[in-house]
PDB file of C-alpha atoms in Angstrom:
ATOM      1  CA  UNK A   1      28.246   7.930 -26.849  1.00 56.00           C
ATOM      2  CA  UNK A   2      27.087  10.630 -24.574  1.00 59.00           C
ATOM      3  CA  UNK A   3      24.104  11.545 -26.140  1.00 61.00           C
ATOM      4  CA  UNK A   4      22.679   7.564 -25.954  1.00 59.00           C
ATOM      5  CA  UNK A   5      23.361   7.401 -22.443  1.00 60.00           C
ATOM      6  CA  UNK A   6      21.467  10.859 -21.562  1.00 60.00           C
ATOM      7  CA  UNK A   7      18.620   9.276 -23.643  1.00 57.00           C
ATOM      8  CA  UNK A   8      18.367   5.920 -21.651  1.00 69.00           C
ATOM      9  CA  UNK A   9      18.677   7.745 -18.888  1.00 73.00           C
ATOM     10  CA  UNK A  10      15.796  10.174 -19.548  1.00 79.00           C
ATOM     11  CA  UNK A  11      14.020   7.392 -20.520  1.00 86.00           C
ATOM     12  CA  UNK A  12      13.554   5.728 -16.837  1.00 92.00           C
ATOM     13  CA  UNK A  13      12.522   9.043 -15.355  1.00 95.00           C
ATOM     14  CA  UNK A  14       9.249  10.318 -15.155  1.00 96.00           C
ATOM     15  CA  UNK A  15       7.426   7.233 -16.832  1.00 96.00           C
ATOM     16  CA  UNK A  16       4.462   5.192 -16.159  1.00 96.00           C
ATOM     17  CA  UNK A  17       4.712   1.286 -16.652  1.00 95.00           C
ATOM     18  CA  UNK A  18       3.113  -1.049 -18.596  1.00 94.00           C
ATOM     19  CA  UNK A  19       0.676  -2.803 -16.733  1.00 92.00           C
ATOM     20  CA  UNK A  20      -3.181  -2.652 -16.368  1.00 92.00           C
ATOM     21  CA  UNK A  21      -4.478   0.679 -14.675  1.00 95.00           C
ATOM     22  CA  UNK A  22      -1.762   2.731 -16.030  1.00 96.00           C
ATOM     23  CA  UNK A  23      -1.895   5.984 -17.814  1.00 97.00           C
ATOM     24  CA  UNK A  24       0.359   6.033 -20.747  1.00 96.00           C
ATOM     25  CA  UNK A  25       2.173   9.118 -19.514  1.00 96.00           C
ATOM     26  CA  UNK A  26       1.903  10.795 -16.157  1.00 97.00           C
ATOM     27  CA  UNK A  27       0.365  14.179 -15.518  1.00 97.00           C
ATOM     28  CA  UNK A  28      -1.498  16.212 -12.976  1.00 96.00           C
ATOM     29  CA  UNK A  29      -4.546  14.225 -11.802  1.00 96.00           C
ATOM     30  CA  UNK A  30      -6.808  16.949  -9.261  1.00 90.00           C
ATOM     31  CA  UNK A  31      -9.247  14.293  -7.849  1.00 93.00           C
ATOM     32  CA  UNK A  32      -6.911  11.764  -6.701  1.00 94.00           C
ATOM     33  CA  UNK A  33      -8.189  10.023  -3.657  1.00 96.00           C
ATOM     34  CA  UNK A  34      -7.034   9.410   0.185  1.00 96.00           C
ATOM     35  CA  UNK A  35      -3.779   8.155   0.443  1.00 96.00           C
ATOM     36  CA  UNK A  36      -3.120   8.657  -3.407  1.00 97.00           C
ATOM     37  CA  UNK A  37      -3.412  11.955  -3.095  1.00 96.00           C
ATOM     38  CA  UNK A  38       0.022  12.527  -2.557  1.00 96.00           C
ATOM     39  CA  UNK A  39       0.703  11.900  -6.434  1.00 97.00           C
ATOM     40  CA  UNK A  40      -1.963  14.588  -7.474  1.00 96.00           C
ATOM     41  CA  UNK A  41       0.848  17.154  -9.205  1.00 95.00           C
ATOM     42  CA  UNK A  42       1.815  14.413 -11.692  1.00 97.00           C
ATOM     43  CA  UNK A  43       0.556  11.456 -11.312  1.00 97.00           C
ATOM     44  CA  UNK A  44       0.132   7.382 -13.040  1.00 97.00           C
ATOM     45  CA  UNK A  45      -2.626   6.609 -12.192  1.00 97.00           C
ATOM     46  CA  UNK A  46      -6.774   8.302 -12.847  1.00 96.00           C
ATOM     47  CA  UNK A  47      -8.590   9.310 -10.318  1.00 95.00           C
ATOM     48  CA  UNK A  48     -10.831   6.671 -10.559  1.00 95.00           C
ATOM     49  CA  UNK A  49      -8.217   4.008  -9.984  1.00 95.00           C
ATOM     50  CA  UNK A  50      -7.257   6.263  -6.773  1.00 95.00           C
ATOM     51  CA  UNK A  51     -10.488   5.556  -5.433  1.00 95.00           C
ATOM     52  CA  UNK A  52     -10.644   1.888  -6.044  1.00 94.00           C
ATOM     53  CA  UNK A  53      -6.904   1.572  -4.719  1.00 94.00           C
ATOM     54  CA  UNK A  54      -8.790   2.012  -1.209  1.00 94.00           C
ATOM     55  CA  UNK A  55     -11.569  -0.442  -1.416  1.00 92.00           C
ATOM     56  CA  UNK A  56     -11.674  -4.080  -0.219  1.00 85.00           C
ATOM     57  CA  UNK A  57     -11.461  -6.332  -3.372  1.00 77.00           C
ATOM     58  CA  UNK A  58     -11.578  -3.852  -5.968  1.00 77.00           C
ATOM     59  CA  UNK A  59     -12.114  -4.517  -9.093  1.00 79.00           C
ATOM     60  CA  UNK A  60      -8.880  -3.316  -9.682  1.00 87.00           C
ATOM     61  CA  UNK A  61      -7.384  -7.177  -9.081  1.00 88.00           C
ATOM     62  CA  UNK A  62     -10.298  -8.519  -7.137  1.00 91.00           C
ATOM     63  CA  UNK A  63      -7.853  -8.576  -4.499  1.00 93.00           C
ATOM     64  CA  UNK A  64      -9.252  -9.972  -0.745  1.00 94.00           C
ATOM     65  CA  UNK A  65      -7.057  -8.564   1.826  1.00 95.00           C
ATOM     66  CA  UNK A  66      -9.354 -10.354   4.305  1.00 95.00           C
ATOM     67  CA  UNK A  67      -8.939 -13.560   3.122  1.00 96.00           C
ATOM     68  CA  UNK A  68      -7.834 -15.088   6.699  1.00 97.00           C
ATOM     69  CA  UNK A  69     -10.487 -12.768   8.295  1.00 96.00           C
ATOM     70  CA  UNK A  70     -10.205  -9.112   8.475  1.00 96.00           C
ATOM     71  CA  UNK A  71      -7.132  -6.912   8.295  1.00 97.00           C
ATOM     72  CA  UNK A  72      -6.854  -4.643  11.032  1.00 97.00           C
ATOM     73  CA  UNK A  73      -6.958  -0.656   9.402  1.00 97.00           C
ATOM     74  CA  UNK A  74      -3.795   0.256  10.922  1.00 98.00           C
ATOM     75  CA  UNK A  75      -2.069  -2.880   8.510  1.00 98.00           C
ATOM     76  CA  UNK A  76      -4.658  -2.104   5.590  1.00 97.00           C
ATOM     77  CA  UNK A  77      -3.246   1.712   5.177  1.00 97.00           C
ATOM     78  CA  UNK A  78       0.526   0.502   3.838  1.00 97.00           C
ATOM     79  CA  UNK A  79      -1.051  -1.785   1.261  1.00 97.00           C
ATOM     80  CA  UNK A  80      -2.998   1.040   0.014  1.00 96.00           C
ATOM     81  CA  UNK A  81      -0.162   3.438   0.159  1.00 97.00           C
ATOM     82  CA  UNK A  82       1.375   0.423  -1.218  1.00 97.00           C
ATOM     83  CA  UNK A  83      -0.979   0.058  -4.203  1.00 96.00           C
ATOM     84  CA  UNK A  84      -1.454   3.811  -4.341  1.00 97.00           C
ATOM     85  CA  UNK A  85       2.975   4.144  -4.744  1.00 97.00           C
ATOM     86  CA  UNK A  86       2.238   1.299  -7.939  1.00 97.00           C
ATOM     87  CA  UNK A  87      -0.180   2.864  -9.646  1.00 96.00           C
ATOM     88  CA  UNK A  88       0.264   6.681  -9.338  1.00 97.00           C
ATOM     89  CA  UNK A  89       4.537   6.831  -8.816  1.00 98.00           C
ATOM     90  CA  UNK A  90       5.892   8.111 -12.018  1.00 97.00           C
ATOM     91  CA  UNK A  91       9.559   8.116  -9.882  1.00 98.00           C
ATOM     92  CA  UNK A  92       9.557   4.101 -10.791  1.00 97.00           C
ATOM     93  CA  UNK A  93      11.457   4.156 -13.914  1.00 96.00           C
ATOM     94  CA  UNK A  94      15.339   2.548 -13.200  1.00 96.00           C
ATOM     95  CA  UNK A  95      13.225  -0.541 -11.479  1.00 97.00           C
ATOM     96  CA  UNK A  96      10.638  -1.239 -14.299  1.00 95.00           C
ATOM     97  CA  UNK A  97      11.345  -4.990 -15.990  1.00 93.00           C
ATOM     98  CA  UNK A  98       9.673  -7.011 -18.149  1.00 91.00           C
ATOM     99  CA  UNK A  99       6.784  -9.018 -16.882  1.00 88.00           C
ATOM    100  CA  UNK A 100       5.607 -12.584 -18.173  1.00 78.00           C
ATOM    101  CA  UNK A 101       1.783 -12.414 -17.068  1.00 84.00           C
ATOM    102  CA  UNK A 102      -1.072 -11.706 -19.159  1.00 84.00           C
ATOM    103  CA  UNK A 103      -2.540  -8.440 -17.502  1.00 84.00           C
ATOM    104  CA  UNK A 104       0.688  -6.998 -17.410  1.00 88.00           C
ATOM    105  CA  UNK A 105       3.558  -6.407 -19.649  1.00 92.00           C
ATOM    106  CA  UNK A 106       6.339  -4.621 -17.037  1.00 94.00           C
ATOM    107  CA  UNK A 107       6.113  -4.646 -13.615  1.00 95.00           C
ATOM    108  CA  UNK A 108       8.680  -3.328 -11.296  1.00 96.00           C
ATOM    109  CA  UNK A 109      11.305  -5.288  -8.757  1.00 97.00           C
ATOM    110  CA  UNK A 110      13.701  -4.599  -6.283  1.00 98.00           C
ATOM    111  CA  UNK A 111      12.855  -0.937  -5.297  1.00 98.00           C
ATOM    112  CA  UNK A 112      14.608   0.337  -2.851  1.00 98.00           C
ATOM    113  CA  UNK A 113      12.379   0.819   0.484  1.00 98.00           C
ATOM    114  CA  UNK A 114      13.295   3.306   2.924  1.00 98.00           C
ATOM    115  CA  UNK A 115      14.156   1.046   5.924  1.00 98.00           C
ATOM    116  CA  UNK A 116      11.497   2.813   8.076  1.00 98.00           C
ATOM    117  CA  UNK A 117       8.526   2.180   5.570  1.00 98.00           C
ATOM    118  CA  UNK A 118       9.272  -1.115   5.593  1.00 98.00           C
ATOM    119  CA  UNK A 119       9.657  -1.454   9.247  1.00 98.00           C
ATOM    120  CA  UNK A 120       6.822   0.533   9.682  1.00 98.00           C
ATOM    121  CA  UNK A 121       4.575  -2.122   7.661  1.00 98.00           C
ATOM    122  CA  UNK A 122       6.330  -5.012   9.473  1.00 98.00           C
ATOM    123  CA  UNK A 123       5.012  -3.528  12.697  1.00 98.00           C
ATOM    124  CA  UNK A 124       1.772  -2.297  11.605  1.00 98.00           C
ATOM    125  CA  UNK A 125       0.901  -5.667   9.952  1.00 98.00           C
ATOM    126  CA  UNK A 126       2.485  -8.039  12.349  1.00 97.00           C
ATOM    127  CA  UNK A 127      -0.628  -9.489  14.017  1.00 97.00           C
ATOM    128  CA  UNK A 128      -2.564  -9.470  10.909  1.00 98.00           C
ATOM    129  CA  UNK A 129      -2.886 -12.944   9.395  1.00 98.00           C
ATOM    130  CA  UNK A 130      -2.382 -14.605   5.722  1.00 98.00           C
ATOM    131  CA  UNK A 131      -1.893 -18.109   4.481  1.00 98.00           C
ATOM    132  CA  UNK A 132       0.890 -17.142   1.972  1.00 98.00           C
ATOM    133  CA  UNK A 133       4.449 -15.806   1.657  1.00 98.00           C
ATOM    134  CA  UNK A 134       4.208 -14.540  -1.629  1.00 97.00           C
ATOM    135  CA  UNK A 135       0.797 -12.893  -2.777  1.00 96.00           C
ATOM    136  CA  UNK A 136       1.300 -12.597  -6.426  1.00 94.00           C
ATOM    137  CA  UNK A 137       0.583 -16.469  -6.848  1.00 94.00           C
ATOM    138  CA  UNK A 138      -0.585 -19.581  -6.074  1.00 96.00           C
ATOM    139  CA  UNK A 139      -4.118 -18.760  -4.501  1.00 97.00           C
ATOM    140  CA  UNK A 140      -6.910 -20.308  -5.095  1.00 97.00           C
ATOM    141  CA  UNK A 141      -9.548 -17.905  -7.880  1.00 95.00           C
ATOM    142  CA  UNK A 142     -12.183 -20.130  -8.524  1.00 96.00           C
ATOM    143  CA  UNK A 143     -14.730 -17.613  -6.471  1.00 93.00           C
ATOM    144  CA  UNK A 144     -13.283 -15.158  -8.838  1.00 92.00           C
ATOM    145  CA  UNK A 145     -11.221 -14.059  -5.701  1.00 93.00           C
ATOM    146  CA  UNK A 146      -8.538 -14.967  -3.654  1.00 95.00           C
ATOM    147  CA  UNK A 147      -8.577 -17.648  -1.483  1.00 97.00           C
ATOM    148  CA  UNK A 148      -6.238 -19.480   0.539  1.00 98.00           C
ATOM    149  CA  UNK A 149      -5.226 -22.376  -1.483  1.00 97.00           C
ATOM    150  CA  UNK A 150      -6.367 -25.800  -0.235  1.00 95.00           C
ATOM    151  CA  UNK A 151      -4.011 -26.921   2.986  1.00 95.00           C
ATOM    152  CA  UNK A 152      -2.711 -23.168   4.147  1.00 96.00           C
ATOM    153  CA  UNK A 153      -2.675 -22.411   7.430  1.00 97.00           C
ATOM    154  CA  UNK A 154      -3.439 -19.300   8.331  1.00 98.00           C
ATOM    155  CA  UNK A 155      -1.021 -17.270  10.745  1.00 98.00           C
ATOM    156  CA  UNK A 156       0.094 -13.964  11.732  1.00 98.00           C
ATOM    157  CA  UNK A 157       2.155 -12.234   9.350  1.00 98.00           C
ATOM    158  CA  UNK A 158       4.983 -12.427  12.058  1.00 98.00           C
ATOM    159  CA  UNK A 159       5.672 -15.907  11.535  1.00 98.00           C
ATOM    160  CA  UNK A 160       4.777 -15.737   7.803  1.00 98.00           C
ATOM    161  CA  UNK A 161       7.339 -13.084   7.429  1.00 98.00           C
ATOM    162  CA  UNK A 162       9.570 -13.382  10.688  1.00 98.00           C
ATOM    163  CA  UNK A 163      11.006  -9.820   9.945  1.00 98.00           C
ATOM    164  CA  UNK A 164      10.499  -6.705   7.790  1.00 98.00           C
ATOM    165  CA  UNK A 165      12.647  -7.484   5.381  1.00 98.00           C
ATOM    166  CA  UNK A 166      10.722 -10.814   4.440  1.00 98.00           C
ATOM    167  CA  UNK A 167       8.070  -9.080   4.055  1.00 98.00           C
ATOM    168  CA  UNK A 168       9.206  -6.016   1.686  1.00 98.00           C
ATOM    169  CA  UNK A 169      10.960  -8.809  -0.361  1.00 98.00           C
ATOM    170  CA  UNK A 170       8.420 -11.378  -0.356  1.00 98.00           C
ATOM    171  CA  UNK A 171       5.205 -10.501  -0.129  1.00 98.00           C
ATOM    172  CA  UNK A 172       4.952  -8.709  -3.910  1.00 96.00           C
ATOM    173  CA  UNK A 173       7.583 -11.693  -5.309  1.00 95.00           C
ATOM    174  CA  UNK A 174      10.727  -9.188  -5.043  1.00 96.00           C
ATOM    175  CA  UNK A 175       9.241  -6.179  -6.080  1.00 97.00           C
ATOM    176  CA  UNK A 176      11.283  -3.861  -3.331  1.00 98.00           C
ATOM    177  CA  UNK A 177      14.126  -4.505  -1.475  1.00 98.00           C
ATOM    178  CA  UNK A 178      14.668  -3.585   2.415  1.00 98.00           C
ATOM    179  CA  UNK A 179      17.713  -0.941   2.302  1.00 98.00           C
ATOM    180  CA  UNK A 180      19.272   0.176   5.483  1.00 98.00           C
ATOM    181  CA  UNK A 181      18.664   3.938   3.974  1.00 98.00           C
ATOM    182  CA  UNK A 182      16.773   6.520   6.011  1.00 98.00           C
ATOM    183  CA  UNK A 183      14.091   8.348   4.728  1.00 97.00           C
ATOM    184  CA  UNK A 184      15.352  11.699   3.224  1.00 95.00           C
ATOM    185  CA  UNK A 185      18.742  10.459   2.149  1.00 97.00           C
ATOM    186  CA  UNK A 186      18.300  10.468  -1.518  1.00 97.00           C
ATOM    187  CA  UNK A 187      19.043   6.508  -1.693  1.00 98.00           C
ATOM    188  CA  UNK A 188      15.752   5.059  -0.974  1.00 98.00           C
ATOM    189  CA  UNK A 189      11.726   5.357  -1.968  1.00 98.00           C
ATOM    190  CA  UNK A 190       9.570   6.231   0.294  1.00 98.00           C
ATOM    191  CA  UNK A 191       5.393   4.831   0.196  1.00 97.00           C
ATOM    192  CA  UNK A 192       5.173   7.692   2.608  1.00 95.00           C
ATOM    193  CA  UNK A 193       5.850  11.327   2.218  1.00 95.00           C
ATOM    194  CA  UNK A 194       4.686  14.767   2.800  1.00 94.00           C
ATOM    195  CA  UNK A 195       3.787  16.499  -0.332  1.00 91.00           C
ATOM    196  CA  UNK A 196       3.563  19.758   0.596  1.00 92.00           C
ATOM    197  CA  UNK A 197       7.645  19.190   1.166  1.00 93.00           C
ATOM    198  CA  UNK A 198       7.760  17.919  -2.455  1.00 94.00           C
ATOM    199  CA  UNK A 199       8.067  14.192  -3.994  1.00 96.00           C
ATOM    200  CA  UNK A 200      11.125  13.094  -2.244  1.00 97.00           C
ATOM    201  CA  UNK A 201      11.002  10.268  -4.956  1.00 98.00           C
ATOM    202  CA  UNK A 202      12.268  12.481  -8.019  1.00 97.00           C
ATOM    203  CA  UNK A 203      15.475  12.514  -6.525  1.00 96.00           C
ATOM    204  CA  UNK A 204      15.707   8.846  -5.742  1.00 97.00           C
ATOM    205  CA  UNK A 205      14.873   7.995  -9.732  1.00 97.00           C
ATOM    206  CA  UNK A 206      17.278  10.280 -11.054  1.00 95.00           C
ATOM    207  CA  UNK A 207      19.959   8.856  -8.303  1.00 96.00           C
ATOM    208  CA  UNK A 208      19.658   5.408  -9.467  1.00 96.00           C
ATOM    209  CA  UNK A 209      18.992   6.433 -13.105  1.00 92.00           C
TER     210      UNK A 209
END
């Protein structure tokens, strides 16, 4: 019927996921930090994960960006815009699935990334260097961080991920996709935006919802 489809669909907007840091439902957050503070008006994630979203291996995931050496800032800003979209978006709903991992029960794949967000990253990050394609596995956590695991090289992200694309796709194991949309068209999420214009990203949920 009618009504069950306006309820499924109302169910993937304005939602939070299941997963470690979030809130249960989003709301204003005033104190939101940096680069997450373009979530403030309603937001996933506390303040307090805001701030940690911007420091090297927070104890968020214990996360070493630097684990072939140091990321240069320029490529360090889109993964914490990147981890500041994750935690705070509420506009995540229609790409929410299950995940199988113990300190998380959804996660979200194939997002739809403006094209120039992701090119943006590509070109940003393209002489930074990492030992692995995809980053959500496979590294060694015996220091209780991240590590390279034993026999990866480590190279520049542009052979690693050879173009933009790869990296969108792989780096998070297929958690966006590279879309040929433009920023503004309705069709794609953007990591970057201007709130004072609005969250661009409402529109995108409810598009795909």
């Amino acid at each position: 019927t009618a009504t069950a489809v306006i309820v499924t669909r109302d169910s993937l907007l304005n939602v939070c996921m299941d997963a470690k840091h979030h809130k249960t439902e989003p709301g204003p957050e005033g104190q939101l930090y940096g680069q997450c503070v373009l979530w403030k008006d309603n937001a996933c994630c506390t303040a307090n994960t805001s701030m940690e979203a911007h420091q090297d291996q927070s104890y968020l995931y214990n996360f070493n960006w630097d684990h072939c050496g140091a990321m240069p800032e320029k490529c360090k800003r889109h993964f914490i815009q990147d981890t500041c979209l994750y935690e705070c978006s509420p506009n995540l709903g229609p790409w929410i699935d299950q995940a199988d991992t113990s300190w998380r029960k959804e996660r979200i794949r194939d997002v739809p990334l403006c094209q120039e967000d992701c090119e943006q990253w590509w070109e940003d990050c393209q002489d930074a260097v990492t030992c692995k394609v995809n980053w959500h596995k496979g590294w060694n956590w015996t220091t209780g961080t991240n590590q390279c695991p034993k026999g990866a090289m480590c190279q520049k992200f542009k052979f690693v991920f050879p173009t933009p694309a790869a990296l969108c796709e792989q780096i998070w194991s297929g958690s966006y996709r590279y879309t040929s949309h433009h920023r503004g068209s309705g069709r794609c999420i953007q990591m970057w935006f201007d709130p004072t214009q609005g969250n661009p990203n409402i529109a995108v949920a409810q598009y795909y919802a």
